[in-house]
Amino acid sequence: MIRAELRALRGGDRWWLLAGVVVGGALGSLGALGVSGVGSAGTPLARTLALIGFASYGGWSAWLTLSDLRTQRLPNTTVWWASCSVIGVFASALLVGGAGDTLRRALAVAAVAAVCAAATWFVWPGLFGAGDVKLVPLTVFVAALPDSSFAILIFIAGVVCASAILAVVTLVRRRAVFAFGPVLLLASWCAVGVGPAVIHTRW
């Protein structure tokens, strides 16, 4: 149950979660500009729901990052609640904003990424954990929200760069594995933050 995972948090962790909500909402104010149906041309309700979605994703990102860094695991319950709540809010925002095509595209890209991640894990189970596979659909869904193909490219580049850096750090610190969940989360936030900028500057 999610309550058990919540009780497992340390006293100061709630401040990290609050910081994640605040930062997520702040980045969401930029990220929403590049999402069809919820940008400047969207309805007030759609924009409000989108900001709630980004703020929620920020809080869940902090929670999942803390868990993965400390225990090298992403609890199924936490990933499930994060995925359902975040995708649910964004789906509502897109439908209210009349951007059903954006929702279908983001869901399709997330589904394809999930299948690819699961297949990779099945062939090379030691490459990353099963929890990371379950986190892929959520992170890719968020990364696919901006109306730009560059967003997914930024996500992929973020995963590659962050993985390379963490791999070096892991070798230097002589650890066997590193937390891959934070890599996925960070890459998705890069896509959200940089994607809209790419759209508006028309690269």
PDB file of C-alpha atoms in Angstrom:
ATOM      1  CA  MET A   1       0.000   0.000   0.000  1.00  0.00           C
ATOM      2  CA  ILE A   2       1.064   3.577  -0.642  1.00  0.00           C
ATOM      3  CA  ARG A   3       0.672   4.364   3.066  1.00  0.00           C
ATOM      4  CA  ALA A   4       3.403   1.875   3.921  1.00  0.00           C
ATOM      5  CA  GLU A   5       5.759   3.532   1.438  1.00  0.00           C
ATOM      6  CA  LEU A   6       4.827   6.933   2.842  1.00  0.00           C
ATOM      7  CA  ARG A   7       5.617   5.797   6.392  1.00  0.00           C
ATOM      8  CA  ALA A   8       9.001   4.566   5.157  1.00  0.00           C
ATOM      9  CA  LEU A   9      10.017   8.132   4.286  1.00  0.00           C
ATOM     10  CA  ARG A  10      12.333   9.920   6.662  1.00  0.00           C
ATOM     11  CA  GLY A  11      11.308  13.045   8.528  1.00  0.00           C
ATOM     12  CA  GLY A  12      13.097  15.466   6.216  1.00  0.00           C
ATOM     13  CA  ASP A  13      11.960  13.712   3.065  1.00  0.00           C
ATOM     14  CA  ARG A  14       8.610  15.533   3.073  1.00  0.00           C
ATOM     15  CA  TRP A  15      10.509  18.768   2.467  1.00  0.00           C
ATOM     16  CA  TRP A  16      12.110  17.197  -0.596  1.00  0.00           C
ATOM     17  CA  LEU A  17       8.688  16.158  -1.829  1.00  0.00           C
ATOM     18  CA  LEU A  18       7.368  19.684  -1.271  1.00  0.00           C
ATOM     19  CA  ALA A  19      10.370  21.106  -3.121  1.00  0.00           C
ATOM     20  CA  GLY A  20       9.636  18.716  -5.979  1.00  0.00           C
ATOM     21  CA  VAL A  21       6.045  19.936  -6.169  1.00  0.00           C
ATOM     22  CA  VAL A  22       7.143  23.588  -6.205  1.00  0.00           C
ATOM     23  CA  VAL A  23       9.903  23.080  -8.779  1.00  0.00           C
ATOM     24  CA  GLY A  24       7.643  20.862 -10.888  1.00  0.00           C
ATOM     25  CA  GLY A  25       4.948  23.521 -10.915  1.00  0.00           C
ATOM     26  CA  ALA A  26       7.485  26.198 -11.830  1.00  0.00           C
ATOM     27  CA  LEU A  27       8.961  24.160 -14.683  1.00  0.00           C
ATOM     28  CA  GLY A  28       5.435  23.224 -15.691  1.00  0.00           C
ATOM     29  CA  SER A  29       4.594  26.875 -16.303  1.00  0.00           C
ATOM     30  CA  LEU A  30       7.213  26.749 -19.071  1.00  0.00           C
ATOM     31  CA  GLY A  31       6.526  23.195 -20.167  1.00  0.00           C
ATOM     32  CA  ALA A  32       2.799  23.820 -20.611  1.00  0.00           C
ATOM     33  CA  LEU A  33       3.568  26.394 -23.302  1.00  0.00           C
ATOM     34  CA  GLY A  34       4.642  23.641 -25.664  1.00  0.00           C
ATOM     35  CA  VAL A  35       1.702  21.313 -25.061  1.00  0.00           C
ATOM     36  CA  SER A  36      -1.226  21.557 -27.466  1.00  0.00           C
ATOM     37  CA  GLY A  37      -4.508  22.478 -25.820  1.00  0.00           C
ATOM     38  CA  VAL A  38      -2.967  23.697 -22.566  1.00  0.00           C
ATOM     39  CA  GLY A  39      -0.611  26.450 -23.709  1.00  0.00           C
ATOM     40  CA  SER A  40      -1.429  30.139 -23.989  1.00  0.00           C
ATOM     41  CA  ALA A  41      -4.258  29.304 -26.363  1.00  0.00           C
ATOM     42  CA  GLY A  42      -5.763  26.686 -24.032  1.00  0.00           C
ATOM     43  CA  THR A  43      -8.649  27.141 -21.638  1.00  0.00           C
ATOM     44  CA  PRO A  44      -7.967  28.250 -18.041  1.00  0.00           C
ATOM     45  CA  LEU A  45      -9.143  24.852 -16.769  1.00  0.00           C
ATOM     46  CA  ALA A  46      -6.808  22.987 -19.128  1.00  0.00           C
ATOM     47  CA  ARG A  47      -3.849  25.151 -18.076  1.00  0.00           C
ATOM     48  CA  THR A  48      -4.686  24.679 -14.388  1.00  0.00           C
ATOM     49  CA  LEU A  49      -4.917  20.903 -14.764  1.00  0.00           C
ATOM     50  CA  ALA A  50      -1.627  20.838 -16.663  1.00  0.00           C
ATOM     51  CA  LEU A  51       0.142  22.799 -13.918  1.00  0.00           C
ATOM     52  CA  ILE A  52      -1.311  20.411 -11.331  1.00  0.00           C
ATOM     53  CA  GLY A  53       0.015  17.533 -13.427  1.00  0.00           C
ATOM     54  CA  PHE A  54       3.517  19.006 -13.584  1.00  0.00           C
ATOM     55  CA  ALA A  55       3.508  19.841  -9.860  1.00  0.00           C
ATOM     56  CA  SER A  56       2.359  16.305  -9.067  1.00  0.00           C
ATOM     57  CA  TYR A  57       5.039  14.853 -11.331  1.00  0.00           C
ATOM     58  CA  GLY A  58       7.617  16.969  -9.536  1.00  0.00           C
ATOM     59  CA  GLY A  59       6.594  15.547  -6.170  1.00  0.00           C
ATOM     60  CA  TRP A  60       6.578  11.968  -7.429  1.00  0.00           C
ATOM     61  CA  SER A  61       9.962  12.554  -9.116  1.00  0.00           C
ATOM     62  CA  ALA A  62      11.471  13.582  -5.784  1.00  0.00           C
ATOM     63  CA  TRP A  63       9.921  10.592  -4.016  1.00  0.00           C
ATOM     64  CA  LEU A  64      11.055   8.039  -6.602  1.00  0.00           C
ATOM     65  CA  THR A  65      14.535   9.555  -6.791  1.00  0.00           C
ATOM     66  CA  LEU A  66      15.004   9.343  -3.020  1.00  0.00           C
ATOM     67  CA  SER A  67      13.813   5.746  -3.001  1.00  0.00           C
ATOM     68  CA  ASP A  68      16.039   4.633  -5.869  1.00  0.00           C
ATOM     69  CA  LEU A  69      19.160   6.383  -4.614  1.00  0.00           C
ATOM     70  CA  ARG A  70      18.820   4.928  -1.115  1.00  0.00           C
ATOM     71  CA  THR A  71      17.522   1.430  -1.730  1.00  0.00           C
ATOM     72  CA  GLN A  72      18.258   0.752  -5.411  1.00  0.00           C
ATOM     73  CA  ARG A  73      14.577  -0.056  -5.905  1.00  0.00           C
ATOM     74  CA  LEU A  74      11.435   1.600  -7.227  1.00  0.00           C
ATOM     75  CA  PRO A  75       8.460   0.282  -5.239  1.00  0.00           C
ATOM     76  CA  ASN A  76       5.700  -1.019  -7.488  1.00  0.00           C
ATOM     77  CA  THR A  77       3.023   0.741  -5.453  1.00  0.00           C
ATOM     78  CA  THR A  78       4.721   4.134  -5.713  1.00  0.00           C
ATOM     79  CA  VAL A  79       5.361   3.793  -9.453  1.00  0.00           C
ATOM     80  CA  TRP A  80       1.752   2.683  -9.996  1.00  0.00           C
ATOM     81  CA  TRP A  81       0.254   5.599  -8.057  1.00  0.00           C
ATOM     82  CA  ALA A  82       2.612   8.073  -9.718  1.00  0.00           C
ATOM     83  CA  SER A  83       1.771   6.809 -13.204  1.00  0.00           C
ATOM     84  CA  CYS A  84      -1.989   6.711 -12.703  1.00  0.00           C
ATOM     85  CA  SER A  85      -2.255  10.106 -11.005  1.00  0.00           C
ATOM     86  CA  VAL A  86       0.060  12.014 -13.342  1.00  0.00           C
ATOM     87  CA  ILE A  87      -1.207  10.483 -16.589  1.00  0.00           C
ATOM     88  CA  GLY A  88      -4.794  10.857 -15.375  1.00  0.00           C
ATOM     89  CA  VAL A  89      -4.415  14.576 -14.680  1.00  0.00           C
ATOM     90  CA  PHE A  90      -2.645  15.238 -17.981  1.00  0.00           C
ATOM     91  CA  ALA A  91      -5.237  13.224 -19.872  1.00  0.00           C
ATOM     92  CA  SER A  92      -7.951  15.379 -18.313  1.00  0.00           C
ATOM     93  CA  ALA A  93      -6.068  18.561 -19.230  1.00  0.00           C
ATOM     94  CA  LEU A  94      -5.608  17.493 -22.844  1.00  0.00           C
ATOM     95  CA  LEU A  95      -9.203  16.374 -23.252  1.00  0.00           C
ATOM     96  CA  VAL A  96     -10.520  19.602 -21.716  1.00  0.00           C
ATOM     97  CA  GLY A  97      -8.222  21.540 -24.056  1.00  0.00           C
ATOM     98  CA  GLY A  98      -9.432  19.612 -27.102  1.00  0.00           C
ATOM     99  CA  ALA A  99      -6.018  18.042 -27.678  1.00  0.00           C
ATOM    100  CA  GLY A 100      -7.030  14.410 -27.935  1.00  0.00           C
ATOM    101  CA  ASP A 101      -4.457  13.865 -30.703  1.00  0.00           C
ATOM    102  CA  THR A 102      -1.655  14.919 -28.355  1.00  0.00           C
ATOM    103  CA  LEU A 103      -2.924  12.506 -25.702  1.00  0.00           C
ATOM    104  CA  ARG A 104      -3.109   9.601 -28.148  1.00  0.00           C
ATOM    105  CA  ARG A 105       0.374  10.366 -29.471  1.00  0.00           C
ATOM    106  CA  ALA A 106       1.901  10.543 -25.980  1.00  0.00           C
ATOM    107  CA  LEU A 107       0.199   7.291 -24.945  1.00  0.00           C
ATOM    108  CA  ALA A 108       1.338   5.549 -28.139  1.00  0.00           C
ATOM    109  CA  VAL A 109       4.951   6.670 -27.716  1.00  0.00           C
ATOM    110  CA  ALA A 110       4.895   5.593 -24.055  1.00  0.00           C
ATOM    111  CA  ALA A 111       3.487   2.187 -25.002  1.00  0.00           C
ATOM    112  CA  VAL A 112       6.162   1.612 -27.653  1.00  0.00           C
ATOM    113  CA  ALA A 113       8.888   2.668 -25.211  1.00  0.00           C
ATOM    114  CA  ALA A 114       7.481   0.308 -22.558  1.00  0.00           C
ATOM    115  CA  VAL A 115       7.551  -2.639 -24.969  1.00  0.00           C
ATOM    116  CA  CYS A 116      11.123  -1.823 -26.046  1.00  0.00           C
ATOM    117  CA  ALA A 117      12.275  -1.461 -22.424  1.00  0.00           C
ATOM    118  CA  ALA A 118      10.619  -4.736 -21.417  1.00  0.00           C
ATOM    119  CA  ALA A 119      12.183  -6.563 -24.372  1.00  0.00           C
ATOM    120  CA  THR A 120      15.611  -5.130 -23.546  1.00  0.00           C
ATOM    121  CA  TRP A 121      15.268  -6.136 -19.900  1.00  0.00           C
ATOM    122  CA  PHE A 122      14.239  -9.642 -20.926  1.00  0.00           C
ATOM    123  CA  VAL A 123      17.324 -10.029 -23.151  1.00  0.00           C
ATOM    124  CA  TRP A 124      19.759  -8.227 -20.799  1.00  0.00           C
ATOM    125  CA  PRO A 125      18.180  -8.401 -17.320  1.00  0.00           C
ATOM    126  CA  GLY A 126      21.273  -6.973 -15.660  1.00  0.00           C
ATOM    127  CA  LEU A 127      21.247  -3.766 -17.708  1.00  0.00           C
ATOM    128  CA  PHE A 128      18.620  -2.116 -15.490  1.00  0.00           C
ATOM    129  CA  GLY A 129      15.981  -3.158 -12.978  1.00  0.00           C
ATOM    130  CA  ALA A 130      12.386  -4.245 -13.418  1.00  0.00           C
ATOM    131  CA  GLY A 131      11.298  -1.110 -11.552  1.00  0.00           C
ATOM    132  CA  ASP A 132      13.007   1.004 -14.189  1.00  0.00           C
ATOM    133  CA  VAL A 133      11.029  -0.785 -16.900  1.00  0.00           C
ATOM    134  CA  LYS A 134       7.798   0.074 -15.075  1.00  0.00           C
ATOM    135  CA  LEU A 135       8.877   3.709 -14.794  1.00  0.00           C
ATOM    136  CA  VAL A 136       9.598   4.059 -18.522  1.00  0.00           C
ATOM    137  CA  PRO A 137       5.960   4.598 -19.647  1.00  0.00           C
ATOM    138  CA  LEU A 138       5.432   7.486 -17.228  1.00  0.00           C
ATOM    139  CA  THR A 139       8.673   9.296 -18.039  1.00  0.00           C
ATOM    140  CA  VAL A 140       8.263   8.854 -21.796  1.00  0.00           C
ATOM    141  CA  PHE A 141       4.619   9.959 -21.634  1.00  0.00           C
ATOM    142  CA  VAL A 142       5.633  13.221 -19.948  1.00  0.00           C
ATOM    143  CA  ALA A 143       8.543  13.706 -22.366  1.00  0.00           C
ATOM    144  CA  ALA A 144       6.192  13.216 -25.324  1.00  0.00           C
ATOM    145  CA  LEU A 145       3.747  15.924 -24.203  1.00  0.00           C
ATOM    146  CA  PRO A 146       5.477  18.907 -25.887  1.00  0.00           C
ATOM    147  CA  ASP A 147       4.374  19.393 -29.489  1.00  0.00           C
ATOM    148  CA  SER A 148       7.841  18.825 -30.895  1.00  0.00           C
ATOM    149  CA  SER A 149       9.720  15.770 -32.105  1.00  0.00           C
ATOM    150  CA  PHE A 150      12.789  17.339 -30.505  1.00  0.00           C
ATOM    151  CA  ALA A 151      11.351  16.582 -27.074  1.00  0.00           C
ATOM    152  CA  ILE A 152      11.810  12.821 -27.459  1.00  0.00           C
ATOM    153  CA  LEU A 153      15.279  13.354 -28.946  1.00  0.00           C
ATOM    154  CA  ILE A 154      16.143  15.481 -25.919  1.00  0.00           C
ATOM    155  CA  PHE A 155      14.830  12.722 -23.658  1.00  0.00           C
ATOM    156  CA  ILE A 156      16.989  10.104 -25.382  1.00  0.00           C
ATOM    157  CA  ALA A 157      20.039  12.376 -25.294  1.00  0.00           C
ATOM    158  CA  GLY A 158      19.406  13.056 -21.604  1.00  0.00           C
ATOM    159  CA  VAL A 159      19.232   9.344 -20.816  1.00  0.00           C
ATOM    160  CA  VAL A 160      22.463   8.643 -22.717  1.00  0.00           C
ATOM    161  CA  CYS A 161      24.408  11.551 -21.203  1.00  0.00           C
ATOM    162  CA  ALA A 162      23.211  11.022 -17.634  1.00  0.00           C
ATOM    163  CA  SER A 163      23.843   7.273 -17.882  1.00  0.00           C
ATOM    164  CA  ALA A 164      27.402   7.866 -19.075  1.00  0.00           C
ATOM    165  CA  ILE A 165      28.099  10.290 -16.231  1.00  0.00           C
ATOM    166  CA  LEU A 166      26.599   8.006 -13.589  1.00  0.00           C
ATOM    167  CA  ALA A 167      28.452   5.010 -15.008  1.00  0.00           C
ATOM    168  CA  VAL A 168      31.755   6.847 -14.557  1.00  0.00           C
ATOM    169  CA  VAL A 169      30.802   7.912 -11.028  1.00  0.00           C
ATOM    170  CA  THR A 170      29.807   4.335 -10.229  1.00  0.00           C
ATOM    171  CA  LEU A 171      33.147   3.010 -11.431  1.00  0.00           C
ATOM    172  CA  VAL A 172      35.074   5.650  -9.493  1.00  0.00           C
ATOM    173  CA  ARG A 173      33.142   4.858  -6.314  1.00  0.00           C
ATOM    174  CA  ARG A 174      33.549   1.125  -7.028  1.00  0.00           C
ATOM    175  CA  ARG A 175      29.873   0.293  -6.883  1.00  0.00           C
ATOM    176  CA  ALA A 176      28.264  -2.547  -8.798  1.00  0.00           C
ATOM    177  CA  VAL A 177      25.175  -0.647  -9.970  1.00  0.00           C
ATOM    178  CA  PHE A 178      23.733   2.843 -10.128  1.00  0.00           C
ATOM    179  CA  ALA A 179      20.187   4.135  -9.807  1.00  0.00           C
ATOM    180  CA  PHE A 180      18.657   4.394 -13.266  1.00  0.00           C
ATOM    181  CA  GLY A 181      15.272   5.778 -12.186  1.00  0.00           C
ATOM    182  CA  PRO A 182      16.616   9.306 -11.536  1.00  0.00           C
ATOM    183  CA  VAL A 183      18.160   9.243 -15.032  1.00  0.00           C
ATOM    184  CA  LEU A 184      14.765   8.629 -16.631  1.00  0.00           C
ATOM    185  CA  LEU A 185      13.099  11.287 -14.493  1.00  0.00           C
ATOM    186  CA  LEU A 186      15.782  13.900 -15.174  1.00  0.00           C
ATOM    187  CA  ALA A 187      15.683  13.198 -18.916  1.00  0.00           C
ATOM    188  CA  SER A 188      11.904  13.664 -18.990  1.00  0.00           C
ATOM    189  CA  TRP A 189      12.198  17.019 -17.216  1.00  0.00           C
ATOM    190  CA  CYS A 190      14.843  18.086 -19.746  1.00  0.00           C
ATOM    191  CA  ALA A 191      12.406  17.266 -22.543  1.00  0.00           C
ATOM    192  CA  VAL A 192       9.667  19.287 -20.852  1.00  0.00           C
ATOM    193  CA  GLY A 193      11.915  22.276 -20.165  1.00  0.00           C
ATOM    194  CA  VAL A 194      13.880  22.399 -23.423  1.00  0.00           C
ATOM    195  CA  GLY A 195      11.172  21.165 -25.804  1.00  0.00           C
ATOM    196  CA  PRO A 196       8.998  24.290 -25.589  1.00  0.00           C
ATOM    197  CA  ALA A 197      12.060  26.480 -26.042  1.00  0.00           C
ATOM    198  CA  VAL A 198      12.864  24.619 -29.256  1.00  0.00           C
ATOM    199  CA  ILE A 199       9.313  25.176 -30.483  1.00  0.00           C
ATOM    200  CA  HIS A 200       9.237  28.897 -29.776  1.00  0.00           C
ATOM    201  CA  THR A 201      12.687  29.632 -31.202  1.00  0.00           C
ATOM    202  CA  ARG A 202      11.823  27.483 -34.266  1.00  0.00           C
ATOM    203  CA  TRP A 203      15.115  25.686 -34.596  1.00  0.00           C
TER     204      TRP A 203
END
